[in-house]
Structures are given as structure tokens and as C-alpha cells.
Coordinates of C-alpha atoms in Angstrom, one line a residue:
Q1 CA 100.9 112.1 100.6
L2 CA 99.5 109.2 102.6
Q3 CA 100.5 108.5 106.2
A4 CA 99.5 105.1 107.7
S5 CA 99.5 104.5 111.5
G6 CA 98.0 102.2 114.1
G7 CA 100.0 99.0 113.6
G8 CA 101.5 97.1 116.5
L9 CA 101.8 93.8 118.3
V10 CA 98.6 92.0 119.2
Q11 CA 97.7 88.5 120.3
A12 CA 95.7 86.2 118.0
G13 CA 92.0 87.0 118.3
G14 CA 92.7 90.6 119.1
S15 CA 91.8 93.8 117.2
L16 CA 93.6 96.8 115.7
R17 CA 92.4 99.8 113.8
L18 CA 94.7 101.3 111.2
S19 CA 94.4 104.8 109.9
C20 CA 95.7 106.5 106.8
A21 CA 95.7 110.2 106.7
A22 CA 95.9 112.0 103.3
S23 CA 97.3 115.4 102.6
G24 CA 98.0 117.5 99.5
G25 CA 95.1 116.4 97.3
T26 CA 91.4 116.0 97.0
F27 CA 90.9 113.0 99.1
S28 CA 87.2 112.9 98.8
T29 CA 87.5 112.1 95.1
Y30 CA 89.9 109.2 95.5
F31 CA 89.1 105.5 95.7
M32 CA 91.2 104.0 98.5
A33 CA 92.5 100.6 99.4
W34 CA 94.6 98.7 101.8
F35 CA 97.2 96.2 100.8
R36 CA 99.6 94.1 102.9
Q37 CA 103.0 92.5 102.4
A38 CA 104.2 89.7 104.6
P39 CA 108.0 88.9 104.8
G40 CA 109.1 87.0 101.7
K41 CA 105.7 87.4 100.0
E42 CA 104.3 89.6 97.4
R43 CA 102.0 92.6 98.2
E44 CA 98.4 91.5 98.3
F45 CA 95.1 93.3 98.2
V46 CA 93.1 93.5 101.4
A47 CA 90.2 95.9 100.9
R48 CA 89.0 98.9 98.9
I49 CA 86.4 101.6 99.1
T50 CA 84.9 104.1 96.7
W51 CA 85.1 107.8 97.2
S52 CA 81.6 108.0 98.9
G53 CA 82.1 104.8 100.9
S54 CA 79.0 103.3 99.2
R55 CA 80.9 100.3 97.7
L56 CA 83.3 98.1 99.6
Y57 CA 85.2 95.0 98.5
Y58 CA 87.3 92.6 100.5
A59 CA 89.8 89.8 99.9
D60 CA 88.4 86.4 100.9
A61 CA 91.1 86.1 103.5
V62 CA 89.8 89.0 105.5
K63 CA 86.1 89.0 104.7
G64 CA 84.0 89.1 107.8
R65 CA 86.9 90.1 110.0
F66 CA 88.1 93.4 108.6
T67 CA 86.1 96.6 107.8
I68 CA 87.3 99.4 105.6
S69 CA 85.8 102.9 106.1
R70 CA 86.6 106.5 105.5
D71 CA 85.9 110.0 106.8
N72 CA 86.2 112.5 104.0
A73 CA 86.0 115.4 106.5
K74 CA 89.2 114.1 108.1
N75 CA 90.8 113.0 104.9
T76 CA 91.3 109.6 106.5
V77 CA 90.6 106.0 105.6
Y78 CA 90.5 103.2 108.3
L79 CA 90.9 99.5 108.5
Q80 CA 89.3 97.9 111.5
M81 CA 90.8 94.5 112.0
N82 CA 89.1 92.0 114.3
S83 CA 89.7 88.3 115.1
L84 CA 93.3 88.7 114.0
K85 CA 95.3 85.6 113.0
P86 CA 99.1 85.1 112.9
E87 CA 98.8 84.9 109.1
D88 CA 97.6 88.6 109.1
T89 CA 101.1 89.6 110.2
A90 CA 102.4 92.0 107.5
V91 CA 103.2 95.6 106.7
Y92 CA 99.9 97.3 105.8
H93 CA 99.9 100.0 103.1
C94 CA 97.2 102.4 102.2
A95 CA 96.9 103.4 98.5
A96 CA 95.0 106.0 96.5
D97 CA 93.4 105.5 93.1
L98 CA 93.0 108.8 91.4
K99 CA 91.4 107.5 88.2
G100 CA 88.5 105.4 89.6
R101 CA 89.8 102.0 88.4
Y102 CA 88.5 100.4 91.6
G103 CA 90.9 97.5 91.2
S104 CA 92.6 94.9 93.3
T105 CA 96.1 95.0 91.9
W106 CA 98.9 97.3 93.0
W107 CA 99.2 99.0 89.6
D108 CA 95.6 100.3 89.9
Y109 CA 96.8 102.7 92.5
D110 CA 98.7 105.9 92.0
Y111 CA 99.9 106.9 95.5
W112 CA 101.1 104.8 98.4
G113 CA 101.7 105.3 102.1
Q114 CA 104.9 104.1 103.8
G115 CA 103.2 101.2 105.6
T116 CA 102.6 100.2 109.2
L117 CA 103.6 96.9 110.7
V118 CA 101.1 94.6 112.2
T119 CA 102.4 91.6 114.1
V120 CA 99.9 88.9 115.4
S121 CA 101.3 86.5 117.9
S122 CA 99.9 83.0 118.4

């Protein structure tokens, strides 16, 4: 089970940190990712991280502004979001890849959190 939190309302240029706590599995062996879905749009990939945190990958839209990280001792993955823009407004979902696909599409991931809403005002 994945539980995302940390969303909220922030002004453009501001920052938020999202958290995703995992329970009921061996979190330290999962590749993890964040996706987002804006109103009326398809779910899109944001960032992913390997089980050890040694490899990271970001969508071009967030590169240089967002940072994905994880703490395996706390079974938690994070998304630090800086320099937020109105176009970052979306529901953010964390996802777990149990098979090591390390992909950027939603079907590469086996478990999903319920999402947390991020709203960036201009």
C-alpha cells in the first residue's frame, strides 16, 4: 500500500515536498516513481528512482526543479518540488515497480498511491 501526502496550494515560484509512505511489502527492493495528472489530461511521468537511489530520471518538464529521493529505512519516497509553475498543478501519484522495469509509462508500475493534489497559483 502506498500513501501519498504533502500536496497543497502554493504560489508560483514556491516549493512543496511530497512524501509517499509504503507498507506491506519490501520497499527497499522496489523502483519508485512519481506521476501526475492534470484535469482533463492523461497521467504523465514525472520522476523515477532505483531501489538504491543510485539512478534517477526526470521528465524534461521538471528537470532542474524537482528532486526525487528515498529513505529505505522509513519506507518513504519523496519529491521535492521547487520553482513551481501553474502548469505543475495536478494530482501527484507515487507508484511502485516490483519487477525492475525502470520505465516511464504507467503500465511499468504495479502499485499506485491514491494521489495528493498540488495547486500552483499564478
